[in-house]
Short mmCIF file of C-alpha atoms in Angstrom, two decimals:
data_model
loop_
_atom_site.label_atom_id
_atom_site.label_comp_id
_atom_site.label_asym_id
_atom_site.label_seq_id
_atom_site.Cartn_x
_atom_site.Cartn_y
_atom_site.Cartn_z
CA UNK A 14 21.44 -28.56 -5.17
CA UNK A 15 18.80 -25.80 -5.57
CA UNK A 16 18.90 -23.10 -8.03
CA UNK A 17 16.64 -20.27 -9.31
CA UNK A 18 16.10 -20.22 -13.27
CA UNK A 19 13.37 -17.50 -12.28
CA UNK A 20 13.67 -15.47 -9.12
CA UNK A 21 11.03 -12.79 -7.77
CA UNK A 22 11.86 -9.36 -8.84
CA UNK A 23 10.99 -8.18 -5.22
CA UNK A 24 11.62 -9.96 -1.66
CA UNK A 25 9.31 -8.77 1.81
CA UNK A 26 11.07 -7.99 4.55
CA UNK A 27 8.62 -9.33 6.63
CA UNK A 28 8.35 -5.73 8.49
CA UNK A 29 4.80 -4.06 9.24
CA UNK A 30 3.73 -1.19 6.95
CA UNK A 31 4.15 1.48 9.94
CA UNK A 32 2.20 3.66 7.91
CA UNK A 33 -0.80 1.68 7.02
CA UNK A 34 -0.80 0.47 10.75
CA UNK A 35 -1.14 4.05 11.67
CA UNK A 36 -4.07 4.86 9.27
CA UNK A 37 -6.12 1.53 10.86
CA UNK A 38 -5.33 2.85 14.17
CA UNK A 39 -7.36 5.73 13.71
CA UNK A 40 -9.82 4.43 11.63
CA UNK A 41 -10.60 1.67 14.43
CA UNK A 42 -10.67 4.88 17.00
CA UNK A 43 -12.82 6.87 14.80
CA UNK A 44 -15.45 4.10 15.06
CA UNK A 45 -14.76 2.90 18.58
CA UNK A 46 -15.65 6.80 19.38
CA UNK A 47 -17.98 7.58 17.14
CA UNK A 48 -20.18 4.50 16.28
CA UNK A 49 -22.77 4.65 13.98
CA UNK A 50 -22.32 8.03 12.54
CA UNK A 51 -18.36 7.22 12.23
CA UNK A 52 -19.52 3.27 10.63
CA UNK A 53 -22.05 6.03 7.74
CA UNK A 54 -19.17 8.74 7.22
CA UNK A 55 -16.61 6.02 6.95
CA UNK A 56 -18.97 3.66 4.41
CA UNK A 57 -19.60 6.79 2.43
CA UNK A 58 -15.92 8.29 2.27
CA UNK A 59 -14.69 4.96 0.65
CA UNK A 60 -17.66 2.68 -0.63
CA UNK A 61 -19.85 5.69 -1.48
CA UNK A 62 -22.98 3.77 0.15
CA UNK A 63 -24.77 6.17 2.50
CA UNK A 64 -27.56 4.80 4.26
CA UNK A 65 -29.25 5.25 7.72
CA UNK A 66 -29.14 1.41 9.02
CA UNK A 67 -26.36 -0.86 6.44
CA UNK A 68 -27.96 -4.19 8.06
CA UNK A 69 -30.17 -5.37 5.05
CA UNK A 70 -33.90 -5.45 5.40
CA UNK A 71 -35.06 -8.99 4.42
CA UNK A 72 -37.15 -7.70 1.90
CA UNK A 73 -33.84 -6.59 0.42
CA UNK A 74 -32.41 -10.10 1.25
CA UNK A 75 -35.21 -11.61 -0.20
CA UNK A 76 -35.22 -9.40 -3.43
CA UNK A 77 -30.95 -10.41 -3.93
CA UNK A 78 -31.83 -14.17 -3.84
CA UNK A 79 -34.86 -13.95 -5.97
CA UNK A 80 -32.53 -12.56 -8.59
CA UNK A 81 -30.39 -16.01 -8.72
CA UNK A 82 -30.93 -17.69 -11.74
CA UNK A 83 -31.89 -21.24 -11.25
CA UNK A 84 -28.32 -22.30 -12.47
CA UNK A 85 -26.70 -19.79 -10.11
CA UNK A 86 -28.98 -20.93 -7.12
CA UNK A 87 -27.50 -24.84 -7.88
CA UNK A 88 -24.16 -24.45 -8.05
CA UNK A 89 -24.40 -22.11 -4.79
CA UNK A 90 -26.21 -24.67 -2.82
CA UNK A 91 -24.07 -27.44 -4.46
CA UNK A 92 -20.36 -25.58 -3.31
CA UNK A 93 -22.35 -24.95 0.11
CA UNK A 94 -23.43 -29.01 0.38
CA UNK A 95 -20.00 -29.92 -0.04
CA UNK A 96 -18.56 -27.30 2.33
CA UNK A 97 -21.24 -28.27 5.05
CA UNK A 98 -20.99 -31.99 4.94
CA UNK A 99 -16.78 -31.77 5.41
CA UNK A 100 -16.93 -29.63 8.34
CA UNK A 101 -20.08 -32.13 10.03
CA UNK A 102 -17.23 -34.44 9.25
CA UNK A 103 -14.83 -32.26 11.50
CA UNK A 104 -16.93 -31.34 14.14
CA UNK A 105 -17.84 -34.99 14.58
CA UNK A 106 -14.37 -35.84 14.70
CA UNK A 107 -13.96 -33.67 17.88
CA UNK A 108 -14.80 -35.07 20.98
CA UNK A 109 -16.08 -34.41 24.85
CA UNK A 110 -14.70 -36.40 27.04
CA UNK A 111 -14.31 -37.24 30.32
CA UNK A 112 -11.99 -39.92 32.41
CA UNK A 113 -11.23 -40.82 35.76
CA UNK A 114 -7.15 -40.55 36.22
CA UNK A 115 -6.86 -41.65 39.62
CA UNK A 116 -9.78 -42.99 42.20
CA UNK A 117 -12.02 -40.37 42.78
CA UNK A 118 -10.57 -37.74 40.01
CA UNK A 119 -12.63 -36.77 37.42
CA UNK A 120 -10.87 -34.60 34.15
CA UNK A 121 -12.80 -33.73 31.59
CA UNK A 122 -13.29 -31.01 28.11
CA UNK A 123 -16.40 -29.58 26.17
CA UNK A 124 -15.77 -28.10 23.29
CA UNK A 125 -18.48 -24.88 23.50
CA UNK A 126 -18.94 -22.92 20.28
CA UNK A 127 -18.35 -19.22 20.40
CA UNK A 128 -21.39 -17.50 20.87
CA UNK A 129 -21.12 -14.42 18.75
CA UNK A 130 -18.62 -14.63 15.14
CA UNK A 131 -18.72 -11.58 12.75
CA UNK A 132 -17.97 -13.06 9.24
CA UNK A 133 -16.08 -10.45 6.70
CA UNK A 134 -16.62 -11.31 3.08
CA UNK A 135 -14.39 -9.56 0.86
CA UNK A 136 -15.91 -8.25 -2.32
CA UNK A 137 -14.71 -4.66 -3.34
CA UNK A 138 -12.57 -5.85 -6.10
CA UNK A 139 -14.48 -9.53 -7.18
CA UNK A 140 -17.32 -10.66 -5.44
CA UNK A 141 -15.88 -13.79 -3.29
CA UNK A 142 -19.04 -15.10 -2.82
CA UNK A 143 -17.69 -18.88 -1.79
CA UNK A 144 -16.33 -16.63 1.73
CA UNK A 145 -19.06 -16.67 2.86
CA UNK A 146 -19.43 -20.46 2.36
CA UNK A 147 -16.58 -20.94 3.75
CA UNK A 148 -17.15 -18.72 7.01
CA UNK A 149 -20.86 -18.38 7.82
CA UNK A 150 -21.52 -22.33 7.09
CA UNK A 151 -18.45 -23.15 9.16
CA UNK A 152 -19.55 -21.14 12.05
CA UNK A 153 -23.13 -22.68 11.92
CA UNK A 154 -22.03 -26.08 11.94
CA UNK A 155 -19.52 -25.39 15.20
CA UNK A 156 -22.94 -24.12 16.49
CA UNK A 157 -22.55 -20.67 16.87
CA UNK A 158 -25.56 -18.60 18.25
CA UNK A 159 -25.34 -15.30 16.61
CA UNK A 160 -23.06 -15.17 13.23
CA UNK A 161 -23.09 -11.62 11.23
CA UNK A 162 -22.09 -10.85 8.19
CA UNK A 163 -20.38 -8.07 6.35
CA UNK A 164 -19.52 -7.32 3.03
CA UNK A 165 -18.78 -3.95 0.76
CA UNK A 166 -21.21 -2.54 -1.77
CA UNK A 167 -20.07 -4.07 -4.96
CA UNK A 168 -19.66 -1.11 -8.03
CA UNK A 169 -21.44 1.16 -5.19
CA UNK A 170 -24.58 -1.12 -4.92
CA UNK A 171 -24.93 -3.94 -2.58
CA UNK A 172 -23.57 -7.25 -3.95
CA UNK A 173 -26.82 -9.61 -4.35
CA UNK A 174 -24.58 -12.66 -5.06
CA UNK A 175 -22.53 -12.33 -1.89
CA UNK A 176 -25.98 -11.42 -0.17
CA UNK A 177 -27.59 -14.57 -1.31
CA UNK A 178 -24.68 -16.81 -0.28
CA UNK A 179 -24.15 -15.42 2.94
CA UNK A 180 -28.56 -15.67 3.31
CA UNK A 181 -28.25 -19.19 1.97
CA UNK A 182 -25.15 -20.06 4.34
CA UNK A 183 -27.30 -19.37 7.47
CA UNK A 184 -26.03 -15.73 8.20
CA UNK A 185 -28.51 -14.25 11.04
CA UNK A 186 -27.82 -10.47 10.25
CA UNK A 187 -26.30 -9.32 7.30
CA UNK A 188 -24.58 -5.41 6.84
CA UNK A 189 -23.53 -4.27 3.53
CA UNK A 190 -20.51 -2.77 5.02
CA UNK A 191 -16.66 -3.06 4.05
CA UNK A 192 -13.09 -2.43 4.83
CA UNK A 193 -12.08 -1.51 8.96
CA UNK A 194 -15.36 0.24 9.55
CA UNK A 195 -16.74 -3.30 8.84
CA UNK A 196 -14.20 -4.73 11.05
CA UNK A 197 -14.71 -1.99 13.88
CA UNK A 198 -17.96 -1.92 13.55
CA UNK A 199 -18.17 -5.73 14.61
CA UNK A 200 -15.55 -5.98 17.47
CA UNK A 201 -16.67 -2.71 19.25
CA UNK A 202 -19.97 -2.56 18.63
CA UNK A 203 -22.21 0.24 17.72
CA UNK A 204 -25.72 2.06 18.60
CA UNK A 205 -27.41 -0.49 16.28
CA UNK A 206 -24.26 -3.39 16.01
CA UNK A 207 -23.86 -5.77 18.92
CA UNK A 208 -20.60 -6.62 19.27
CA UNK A 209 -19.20 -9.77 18.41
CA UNK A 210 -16.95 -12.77 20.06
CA UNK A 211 -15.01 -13.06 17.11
CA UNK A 212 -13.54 -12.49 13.69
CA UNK A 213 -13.56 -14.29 10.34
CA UNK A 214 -13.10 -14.34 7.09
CA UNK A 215 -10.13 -12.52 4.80
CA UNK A 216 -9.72 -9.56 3.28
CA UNK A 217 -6.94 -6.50 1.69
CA UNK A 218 -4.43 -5.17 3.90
CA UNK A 219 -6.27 -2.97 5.76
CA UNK A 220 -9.11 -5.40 6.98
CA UNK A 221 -5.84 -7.75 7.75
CA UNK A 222 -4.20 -5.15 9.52
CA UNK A 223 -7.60 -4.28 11.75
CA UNK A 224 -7.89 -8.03 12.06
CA UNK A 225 -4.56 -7.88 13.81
CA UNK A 226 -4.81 -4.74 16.27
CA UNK A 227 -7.85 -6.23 17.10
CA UNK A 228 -6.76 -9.17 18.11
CA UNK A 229 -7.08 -10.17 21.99
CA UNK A 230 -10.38 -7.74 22.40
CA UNK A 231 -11.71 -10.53 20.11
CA UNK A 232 -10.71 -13.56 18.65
CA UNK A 233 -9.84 -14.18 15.16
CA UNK A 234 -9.33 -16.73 12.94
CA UNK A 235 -5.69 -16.03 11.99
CA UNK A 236 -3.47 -13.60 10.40
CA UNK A 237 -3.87 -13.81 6.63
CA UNK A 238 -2.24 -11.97 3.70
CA UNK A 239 -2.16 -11.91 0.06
CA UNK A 240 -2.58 -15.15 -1.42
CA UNK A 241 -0.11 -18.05 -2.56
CA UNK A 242 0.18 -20.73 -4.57
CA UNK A 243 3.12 -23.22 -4.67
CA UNK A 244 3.03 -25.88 -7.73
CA UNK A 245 5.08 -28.67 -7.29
CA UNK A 246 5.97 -30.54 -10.62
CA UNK A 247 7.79 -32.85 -12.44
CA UNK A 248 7.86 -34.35 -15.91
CA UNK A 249 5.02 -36.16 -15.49
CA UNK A 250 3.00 -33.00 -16.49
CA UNK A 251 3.77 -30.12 -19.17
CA UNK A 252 4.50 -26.55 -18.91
CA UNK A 253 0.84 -25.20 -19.47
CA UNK A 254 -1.15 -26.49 -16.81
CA UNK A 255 1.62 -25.73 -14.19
CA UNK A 256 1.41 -22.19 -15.47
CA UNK A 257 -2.09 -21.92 -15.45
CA UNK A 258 -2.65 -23.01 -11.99
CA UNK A 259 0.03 -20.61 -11.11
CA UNK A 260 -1.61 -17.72 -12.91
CA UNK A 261 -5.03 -18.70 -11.22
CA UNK A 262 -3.90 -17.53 -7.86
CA UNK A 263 -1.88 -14.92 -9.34
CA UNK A 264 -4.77 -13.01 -10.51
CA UNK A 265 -5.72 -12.27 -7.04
CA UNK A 266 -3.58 -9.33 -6.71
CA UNK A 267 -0.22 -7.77 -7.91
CA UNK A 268 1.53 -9.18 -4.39
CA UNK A 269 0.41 -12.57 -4.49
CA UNK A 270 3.60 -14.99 -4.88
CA UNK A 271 3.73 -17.75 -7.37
CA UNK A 272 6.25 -20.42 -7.64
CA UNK A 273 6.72 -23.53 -9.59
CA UNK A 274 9.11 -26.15 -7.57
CA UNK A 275 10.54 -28.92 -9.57
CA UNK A 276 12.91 -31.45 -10.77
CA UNK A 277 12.83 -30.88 -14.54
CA UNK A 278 14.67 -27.79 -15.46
CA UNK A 279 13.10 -28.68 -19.20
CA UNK A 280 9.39 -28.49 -17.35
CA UNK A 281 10.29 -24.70 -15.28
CA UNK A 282 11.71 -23.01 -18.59
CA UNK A 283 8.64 -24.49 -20.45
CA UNK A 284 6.05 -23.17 -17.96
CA UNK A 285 8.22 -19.57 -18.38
CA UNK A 286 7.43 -19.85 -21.61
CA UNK A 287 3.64 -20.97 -21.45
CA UNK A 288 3.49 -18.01 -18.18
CA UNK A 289 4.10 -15.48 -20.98
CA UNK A 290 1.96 -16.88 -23.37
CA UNK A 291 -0.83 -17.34 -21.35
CA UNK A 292 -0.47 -13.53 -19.48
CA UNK A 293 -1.66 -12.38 -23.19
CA UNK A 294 -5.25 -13.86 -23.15
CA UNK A 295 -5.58 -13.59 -19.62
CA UNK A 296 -8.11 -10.92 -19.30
CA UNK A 297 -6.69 -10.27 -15.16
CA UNK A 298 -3.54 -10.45 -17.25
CA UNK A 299 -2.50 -6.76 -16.12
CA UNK A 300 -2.27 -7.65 -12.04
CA UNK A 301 -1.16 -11.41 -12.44
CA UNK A 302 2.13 -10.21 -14.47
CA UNK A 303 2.79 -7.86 -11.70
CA UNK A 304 2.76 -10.77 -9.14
CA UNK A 305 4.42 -13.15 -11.75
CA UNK A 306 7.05 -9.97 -12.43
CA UNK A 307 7.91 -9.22 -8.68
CA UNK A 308 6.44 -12.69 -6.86
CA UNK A 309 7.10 -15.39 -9.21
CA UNK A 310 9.68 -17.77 -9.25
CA UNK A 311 11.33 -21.16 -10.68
CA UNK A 312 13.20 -23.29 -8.57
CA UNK A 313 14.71 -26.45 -9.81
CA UNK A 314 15.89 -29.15 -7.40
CA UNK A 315 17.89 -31.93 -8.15
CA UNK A 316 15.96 -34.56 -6.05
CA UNK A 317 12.55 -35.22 -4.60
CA UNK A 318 13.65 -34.72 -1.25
CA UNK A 319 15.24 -31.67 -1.79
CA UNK A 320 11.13 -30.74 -2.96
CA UNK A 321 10.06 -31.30 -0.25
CA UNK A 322 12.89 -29.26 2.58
CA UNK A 323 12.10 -26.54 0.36
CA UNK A 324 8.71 -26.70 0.07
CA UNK A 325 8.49 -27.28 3.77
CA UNK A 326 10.86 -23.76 3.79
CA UNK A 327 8.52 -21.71 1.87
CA UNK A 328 5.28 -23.04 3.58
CA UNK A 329 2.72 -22.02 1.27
CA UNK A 330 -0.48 -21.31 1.61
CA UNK A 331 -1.59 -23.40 -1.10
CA UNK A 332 0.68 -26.42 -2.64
CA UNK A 333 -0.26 -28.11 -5.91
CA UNK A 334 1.32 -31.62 -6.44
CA UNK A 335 1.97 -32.52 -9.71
CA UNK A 336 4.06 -35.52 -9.79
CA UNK A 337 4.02 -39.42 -10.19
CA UNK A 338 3.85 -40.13 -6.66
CA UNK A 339 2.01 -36.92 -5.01
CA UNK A 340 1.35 -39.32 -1.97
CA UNK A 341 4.75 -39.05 -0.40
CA UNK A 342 4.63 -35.22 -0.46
CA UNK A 343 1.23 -35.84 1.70
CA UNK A 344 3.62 -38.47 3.68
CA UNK A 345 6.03 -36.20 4.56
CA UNK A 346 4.99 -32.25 4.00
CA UNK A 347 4.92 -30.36 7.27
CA UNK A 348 4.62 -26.78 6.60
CA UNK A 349 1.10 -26.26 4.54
CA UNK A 350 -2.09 -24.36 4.54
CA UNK A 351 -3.86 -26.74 2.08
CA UNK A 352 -2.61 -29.42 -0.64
CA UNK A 353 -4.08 -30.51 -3.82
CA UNK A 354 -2.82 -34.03 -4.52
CA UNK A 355 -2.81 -35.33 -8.45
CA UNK A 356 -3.01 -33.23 -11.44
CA UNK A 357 -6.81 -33.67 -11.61
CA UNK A 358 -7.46 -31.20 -8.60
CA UNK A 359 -6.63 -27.41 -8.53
CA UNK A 360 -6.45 -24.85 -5.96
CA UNK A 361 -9.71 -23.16 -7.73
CA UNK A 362 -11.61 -26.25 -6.39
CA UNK A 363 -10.65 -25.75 -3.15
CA UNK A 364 -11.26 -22.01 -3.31
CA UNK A 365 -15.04 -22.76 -4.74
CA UNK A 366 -16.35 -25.62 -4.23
CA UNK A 367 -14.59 -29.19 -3.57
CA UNK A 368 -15.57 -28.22 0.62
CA UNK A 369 -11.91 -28.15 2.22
CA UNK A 370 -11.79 -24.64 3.51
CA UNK A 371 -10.51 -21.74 1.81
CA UNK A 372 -8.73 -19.25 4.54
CA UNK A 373 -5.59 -20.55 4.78
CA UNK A 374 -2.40 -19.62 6.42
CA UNK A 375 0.53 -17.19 4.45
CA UNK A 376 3.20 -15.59 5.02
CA UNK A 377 5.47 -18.56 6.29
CA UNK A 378 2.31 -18.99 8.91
CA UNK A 379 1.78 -22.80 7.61
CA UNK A 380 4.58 -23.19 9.90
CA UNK A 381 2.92 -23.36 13.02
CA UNK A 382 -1.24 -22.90 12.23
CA UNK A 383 -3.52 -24.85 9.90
CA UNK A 384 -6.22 -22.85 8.32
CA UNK A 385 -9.70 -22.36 9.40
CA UNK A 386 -11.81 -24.93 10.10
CA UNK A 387 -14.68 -26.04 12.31
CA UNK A 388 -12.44 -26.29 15.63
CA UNK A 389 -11.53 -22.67 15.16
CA UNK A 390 -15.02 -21.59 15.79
CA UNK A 391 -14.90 -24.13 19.47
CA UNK A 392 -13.19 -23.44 22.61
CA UNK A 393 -11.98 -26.60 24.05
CA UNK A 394 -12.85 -25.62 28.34
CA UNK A 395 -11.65 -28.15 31.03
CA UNK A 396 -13.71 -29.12 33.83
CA UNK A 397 -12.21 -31.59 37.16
CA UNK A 398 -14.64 -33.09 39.98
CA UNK A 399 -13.34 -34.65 42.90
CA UNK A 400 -15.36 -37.81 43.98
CA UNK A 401 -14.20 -38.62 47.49
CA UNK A 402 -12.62 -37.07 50.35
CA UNK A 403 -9.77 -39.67 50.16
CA UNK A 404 -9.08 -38.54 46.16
CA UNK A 405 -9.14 -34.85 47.44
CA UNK A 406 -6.80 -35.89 50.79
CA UNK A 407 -4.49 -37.78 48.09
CA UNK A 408 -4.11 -34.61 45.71
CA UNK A 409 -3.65 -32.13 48.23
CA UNK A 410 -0.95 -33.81 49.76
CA UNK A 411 1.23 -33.58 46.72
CA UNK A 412 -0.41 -30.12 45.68
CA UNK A 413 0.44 -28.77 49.60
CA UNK A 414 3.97 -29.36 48.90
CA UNK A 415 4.50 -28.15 45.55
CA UNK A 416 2.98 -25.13 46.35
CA UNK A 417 5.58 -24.39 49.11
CA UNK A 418 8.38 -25.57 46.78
CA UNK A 419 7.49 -22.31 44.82
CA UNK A 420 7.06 -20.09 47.92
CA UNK A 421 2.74 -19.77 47.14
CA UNK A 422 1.28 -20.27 50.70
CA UNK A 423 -1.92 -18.80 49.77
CA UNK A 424 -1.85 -21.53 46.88
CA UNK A 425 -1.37 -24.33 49.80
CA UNK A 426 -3.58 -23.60 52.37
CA UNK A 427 -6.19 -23.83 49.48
CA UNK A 428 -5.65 -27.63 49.76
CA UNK A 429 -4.05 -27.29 53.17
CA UNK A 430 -7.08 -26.45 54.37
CA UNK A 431 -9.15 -29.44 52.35
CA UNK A 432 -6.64 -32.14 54.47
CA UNK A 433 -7.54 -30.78 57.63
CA UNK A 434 -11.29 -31.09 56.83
CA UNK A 435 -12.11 -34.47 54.73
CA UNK A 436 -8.52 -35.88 55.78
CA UNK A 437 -8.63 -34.45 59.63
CA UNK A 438 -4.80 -33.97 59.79
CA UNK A 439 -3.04 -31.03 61.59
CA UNK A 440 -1.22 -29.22 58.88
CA UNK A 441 0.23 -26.03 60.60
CA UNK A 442 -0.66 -22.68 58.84
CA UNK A 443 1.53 -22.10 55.82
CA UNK A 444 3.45 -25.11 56.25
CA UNK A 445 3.82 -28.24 53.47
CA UNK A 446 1.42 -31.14 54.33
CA UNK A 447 3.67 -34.58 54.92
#
């Protein structure tokens, strides 16, 4: 049986904000229109940066990662090592190939990178520097030609540790833009922008929502919204670390749900207790109450495969596994963006550094989509050759008639006509071969 000893103080709908859809709309319109003067009125009406090009000089890019301390510079280009060597690993993984299925019939599939990606990295309310690890380097290793960059001024000045990751990441032009003029500004193309192939990276609602209009003039990487954390526990651990890795990813905004899933009614009512404790030292205490307030909750199930249906239900975007056997949640979780296996990982290590990717699926999305990764940045094309005039004979006997089955002559005369000429039959106009 499952029960609530905490429920969320407010439950989605699932419907689409009509009104902020709306405002994107027009924002998107203003810059499709417009271009570059739309992209400067735009950055100055709600970043306050006003400048005649926003694609940073590389003096300026220079000048951001000459201000990196030698610590700073590290621990960048460690996180980036580690996010670099697991997609190689991925990309590696995926492979052309090419088979014979019957004599003479040749199938085969490339994966080809995307030419052109446009990389958001969000940075208006923290500067998410490890985005752009987690885009840019991604995108490089798929071996993407062209991959922009753009992020928001940070405190109305451009952000030189976001610069300096997305520079050290491989970024080949980088814009100190934000929010849909960013977005706009990278599927449409301007006077001074060229357009891109694609679009990644996260960001607030309204980047999300231009992410999602947008979507089928260019690609994306997939629909995300505000973060989530799932902790899975049992008695095994205490209340205070399950409520502090709940409170990490509540921090990221006052909508960001946070549940703890567990066995041990004891455990949930202790991490309550250690969630209030902890929301008075937090110094983001202020927006992760909010989420804990209307987002959190405490469900208590009486067996460990009851865990896992409902975990597999709520389909997090991240799940934390806290028990004595995390393995057989790995064994037999579906519905996931990314787990963390064993009490001595965190979601924060995934999110900075550890080199799993960070953009994730929410919103119940787990359900269908992993998050991104190198294959996202690959389209995976088919090719067919035909050896021999037999193998083409052979396959347009069977294609002839099928193609008459479903009333397409046009469709069989294509290999109608291919019997007549390597097989040398008579196959009547419009008629199914024999």
């Amino acid at each position: 049986m499952i029960r609530r000893i905490k429920a969320a103080g407010r439950v989605e709908d699932g419907t689409q904000d009509a009104a902020l859809t709306e405002t994107v709309k027009g924002l998107l319109g203003k810059v499709e229109s417009g271009g570059d003067a739309a992209v400067r009125e735009l950055a100055n009406r709600f970043d306050g940066l006003d400048r005649a090009s926003y694609r940073l000089t590389p003096a300026e890019i220079a000048g951001c990662v000459d201000r990196l301390t030698t610590r700073q510079r590290d621990d960048i280009e460690f996180a980036q090592a580690q996010v670099r060597n697991f997609a190689q690993a991925q990309r590696a993984a995926l492979k052309d190939i090419e088979v014979e299925t019957l004599p003479g019939v040749v199938l085969g599939h490339k994966n080809i990178p995307v030419a052109n990606v446009g990389c958001y990295v969000p940075g208006g309310k923290y500067p998410l520097l490890a985005s752009a690890h987690m885009s840019v380097l991604t995108a490089k290793v798929a071996g993407c030609d062209r991959v922009i960059t753009c992020a928001p001024p940070f405190n109305g000045e451009i952000a030189p540790l976001i610069v300096a990751a997305q520079h050290l990441a491989g970024a080949d032009e980088i814009y100190c833009l934000g929010g849909v003029q960013a977005i706009a500004a990278m599927a449409f193309g301007t006077e001074t922008i060229a357009s891109v192939d694609m679009l990644a990276g996260p960001g607030n609602a309204y980047v999300a929502e231009a992410k999602r209009l947008l979507f089928g003039r260019v690609g994306i990487d997939l629909f995300a919204g505000p973060t989530e954390v799932l902790v899975i526990a049992d008695e095994t651990v205490d209340g205070e670390i399950c409520a502090t890795d709940l409170l990490g990813q509540a921090e990221h905004g006052a909508n960001s749900p946070a549940i703890l899933l567990t066995t041990s009614e004891s455990l949930g009512r202790n991490t309550i207790r250690e969630v209030e404790r902890l929301l008075e030292i937090l110094p983001t205490g202020e927006i992760a109450r909010k989420a804990w307030e209307d987002y959190g909750e405490v469900i208590v199930c009486d067996t460990v495969d009851e865990l896992v249906l409902e975990a597999d239900r709520i389909a997090s975007e991240h799940v934390q596994v806290m028990t004595a056997d995390p393995q057989y949640f790995l064994d037999r979780m579906t519905n996931y963006g990314s787990l963390f296996l064993g009490v001595r990982t965190t979601v924060a290590y995934g999110d900075k550094v550890i080199g799993t990717n960070h953009t994730l699926p929410t919103k119940k999305a787990a359900r269908y989509t992993g998050g991104l990764w190198v294959g996202k940045f690959l389209k995976t094309c088919t090719y067919q050759r035909v050896r021999t005039d037999e193998a083409s004979v052979a396959i347009g006997e069977y294609c002839s008639r099928l193609c008459i089955m479903e009333g397409f002559v046009g469709h069989a005369e294509q290999a109608n006509v291919r019997i007549r000429r390597f097989g040398r039959q008579n196959v009547p106009y419009g008629a199914a071969a024999d």
